[in-house]
GROMACS .gro file of C-alpha atoms in nm:
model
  133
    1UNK     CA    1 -14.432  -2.760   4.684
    2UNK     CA    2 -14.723  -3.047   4.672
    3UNK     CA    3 -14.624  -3.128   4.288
    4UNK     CA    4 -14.265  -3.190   4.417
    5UNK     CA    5 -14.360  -3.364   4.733
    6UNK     CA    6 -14.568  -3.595   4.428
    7UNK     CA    7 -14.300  -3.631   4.233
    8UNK     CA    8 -14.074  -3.786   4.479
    9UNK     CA    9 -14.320  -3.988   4.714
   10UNK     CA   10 -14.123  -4.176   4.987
   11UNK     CA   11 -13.784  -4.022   4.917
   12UNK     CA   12 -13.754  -3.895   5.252
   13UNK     CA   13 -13.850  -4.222   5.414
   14UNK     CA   14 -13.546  -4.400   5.164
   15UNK     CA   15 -13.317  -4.163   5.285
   16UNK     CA   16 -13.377  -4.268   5.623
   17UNK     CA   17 -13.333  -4.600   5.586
   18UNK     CA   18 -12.999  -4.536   5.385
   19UNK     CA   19 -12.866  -4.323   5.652
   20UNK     CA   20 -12.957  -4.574   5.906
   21UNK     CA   21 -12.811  -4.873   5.755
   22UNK     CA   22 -12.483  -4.673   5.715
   23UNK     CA   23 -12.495  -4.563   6.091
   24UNK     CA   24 -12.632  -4.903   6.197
   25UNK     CA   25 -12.345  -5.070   6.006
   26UNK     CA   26 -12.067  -4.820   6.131
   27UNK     CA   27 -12.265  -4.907   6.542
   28UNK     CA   28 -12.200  -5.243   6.478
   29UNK     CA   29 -11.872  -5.230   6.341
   30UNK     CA   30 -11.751  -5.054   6.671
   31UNK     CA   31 -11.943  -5.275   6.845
   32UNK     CA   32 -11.741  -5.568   6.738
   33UNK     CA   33 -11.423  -5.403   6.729
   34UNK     CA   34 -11.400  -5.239   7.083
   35UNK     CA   35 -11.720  -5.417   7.257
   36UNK     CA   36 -11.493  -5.647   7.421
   37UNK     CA   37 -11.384  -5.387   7.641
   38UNK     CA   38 -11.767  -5.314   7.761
   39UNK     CA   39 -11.717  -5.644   7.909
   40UNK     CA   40 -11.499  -5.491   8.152
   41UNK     CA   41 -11.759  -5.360   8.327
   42UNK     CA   42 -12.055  -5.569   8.225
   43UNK     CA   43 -11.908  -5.901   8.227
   44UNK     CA   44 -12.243  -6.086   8.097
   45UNK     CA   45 -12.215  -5.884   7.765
   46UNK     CA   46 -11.933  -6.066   7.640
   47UNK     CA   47 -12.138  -6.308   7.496
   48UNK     CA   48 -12.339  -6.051   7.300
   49UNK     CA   49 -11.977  -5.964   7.140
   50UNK     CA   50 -11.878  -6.312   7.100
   51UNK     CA   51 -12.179  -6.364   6.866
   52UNK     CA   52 -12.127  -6.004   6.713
   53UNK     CA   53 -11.724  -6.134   6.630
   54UNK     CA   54 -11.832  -6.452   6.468
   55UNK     CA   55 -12.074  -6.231   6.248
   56UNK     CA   56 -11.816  -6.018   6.156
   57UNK     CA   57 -11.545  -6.274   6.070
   58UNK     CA   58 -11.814  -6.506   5.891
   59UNK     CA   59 -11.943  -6.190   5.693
   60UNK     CA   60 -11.559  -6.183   5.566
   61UNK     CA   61 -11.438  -6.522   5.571
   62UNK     CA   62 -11.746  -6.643   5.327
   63UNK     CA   63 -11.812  -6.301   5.153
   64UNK     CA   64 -12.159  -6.313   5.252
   65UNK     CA   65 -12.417  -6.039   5.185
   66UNK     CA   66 -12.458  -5.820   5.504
   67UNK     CA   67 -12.871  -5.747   5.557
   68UNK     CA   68 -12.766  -5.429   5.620
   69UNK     CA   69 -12.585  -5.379   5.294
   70UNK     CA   70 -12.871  -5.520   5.101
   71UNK     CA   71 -13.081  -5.211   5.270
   72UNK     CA   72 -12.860  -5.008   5.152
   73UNK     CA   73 -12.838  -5.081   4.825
   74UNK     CA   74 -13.218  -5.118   4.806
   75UNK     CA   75 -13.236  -4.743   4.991
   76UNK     CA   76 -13.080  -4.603   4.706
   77UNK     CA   77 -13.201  -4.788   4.435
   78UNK     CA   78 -13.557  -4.602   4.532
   79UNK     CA   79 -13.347  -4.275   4.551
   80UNK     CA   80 -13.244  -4.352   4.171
   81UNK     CA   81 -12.878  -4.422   4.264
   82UNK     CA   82 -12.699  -4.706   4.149
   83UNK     CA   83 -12.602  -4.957   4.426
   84UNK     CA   84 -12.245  -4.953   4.525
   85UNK     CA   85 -11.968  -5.217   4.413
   86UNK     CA   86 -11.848  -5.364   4.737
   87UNK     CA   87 -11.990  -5.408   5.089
   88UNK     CA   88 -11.970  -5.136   5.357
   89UNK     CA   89 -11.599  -5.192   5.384
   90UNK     CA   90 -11.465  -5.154   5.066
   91UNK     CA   91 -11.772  -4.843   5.065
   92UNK     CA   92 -11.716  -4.638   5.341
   93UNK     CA   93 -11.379  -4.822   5.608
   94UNK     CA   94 -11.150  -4.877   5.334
   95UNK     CA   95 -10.989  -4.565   5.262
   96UNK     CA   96 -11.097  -4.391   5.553
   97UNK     CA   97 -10.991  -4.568   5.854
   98UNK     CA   98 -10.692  -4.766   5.668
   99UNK     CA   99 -10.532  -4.693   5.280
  100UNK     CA  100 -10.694  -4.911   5.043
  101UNK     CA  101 -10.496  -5.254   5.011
  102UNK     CA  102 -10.431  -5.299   5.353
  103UNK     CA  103 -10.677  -5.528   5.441
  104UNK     CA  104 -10.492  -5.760   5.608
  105UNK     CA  105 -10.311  -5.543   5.787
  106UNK     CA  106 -10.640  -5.367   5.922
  107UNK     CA  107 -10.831  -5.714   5.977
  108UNK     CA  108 -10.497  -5.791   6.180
  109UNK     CA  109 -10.530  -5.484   6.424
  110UNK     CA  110 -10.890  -5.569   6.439
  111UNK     CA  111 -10.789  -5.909   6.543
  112UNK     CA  112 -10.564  -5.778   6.811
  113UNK     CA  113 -10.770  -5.551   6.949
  114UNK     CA  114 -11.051  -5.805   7.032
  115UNK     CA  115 -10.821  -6.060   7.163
  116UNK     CA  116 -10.664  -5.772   7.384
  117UNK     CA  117 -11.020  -5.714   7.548
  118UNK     CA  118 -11.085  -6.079   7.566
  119UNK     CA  119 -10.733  -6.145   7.755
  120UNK     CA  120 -10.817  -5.812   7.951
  121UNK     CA  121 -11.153  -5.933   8.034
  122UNK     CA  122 -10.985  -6.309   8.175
  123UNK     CA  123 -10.690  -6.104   8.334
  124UNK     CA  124 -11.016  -5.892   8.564
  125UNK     CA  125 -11.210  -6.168   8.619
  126UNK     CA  126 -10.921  -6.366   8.788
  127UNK     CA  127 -10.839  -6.027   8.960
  128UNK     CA  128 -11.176  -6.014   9.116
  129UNK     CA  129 -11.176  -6.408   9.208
  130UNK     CA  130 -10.847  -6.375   9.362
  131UNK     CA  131 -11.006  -6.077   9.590
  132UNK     CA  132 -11.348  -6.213   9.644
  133UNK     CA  133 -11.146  -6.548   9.827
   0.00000   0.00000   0.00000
């Protein structure tokens, strides 16, 4: 047991931090897609997933290099695993929560579904003005 726990020094520790980029990407993810609707009932967070959005649509507008992918990839480079082609989308969404190829389509939804919260959000807010007066 010892000359194995040798061999592979820190593997358990790189594991870790693969699964938690993968869970941290998939918490964020949801985050942006349905935080909107958290706002609901804590109003003030709606900023939070304002800033979260403009992450999101930057990350796919410019094609930049999520941190969190970049621990990922480094996470299983120390595991001796190649690093994946792709971002977390095209690694672990794509395919899974819509076919491959349907981007746009699924970036669409996405799109709807925040604006929906957003609306829903105004819609309450002017609900709870009207009341209030």
């Amino acid at each position: 047991m010892r000359a194995a726990l040798r061999l592979y020094p820190g593997r358990v520790g790189y594991r870790f931090l693969l699964w938690f980029a993968v869970g941290a990407h998939f918490a964020f993810l949801a985050y942006g897609v349905f935080g909107g609707f958290l706002s609901w009932r804590w109003p003030r967070t709606i900023w939070l997933h304002l800033v979260c959005v403009l992450w999101l649509v930057a990350i796919v507008v410019f094609a930049w290099r999520c941190p969190l992918t970049w621990l990922e990839d480094h996470s299983r480079a120390h595991l001796g695993r190649p690093p994946r082609v792709g971002g977390f989308l095209d690694n672990h969404v794509a395919g899974v929560f819509y076919p491959h190829g349907q981007e746009a389509a699924a970036r669409l939804i996405v799109g709807l579904i925040v604006l929906t919260s957003w609306v829903g959000l105004i819609v309450l807010q002017a609900q709870y003005a009207n009341a209030s007066s």
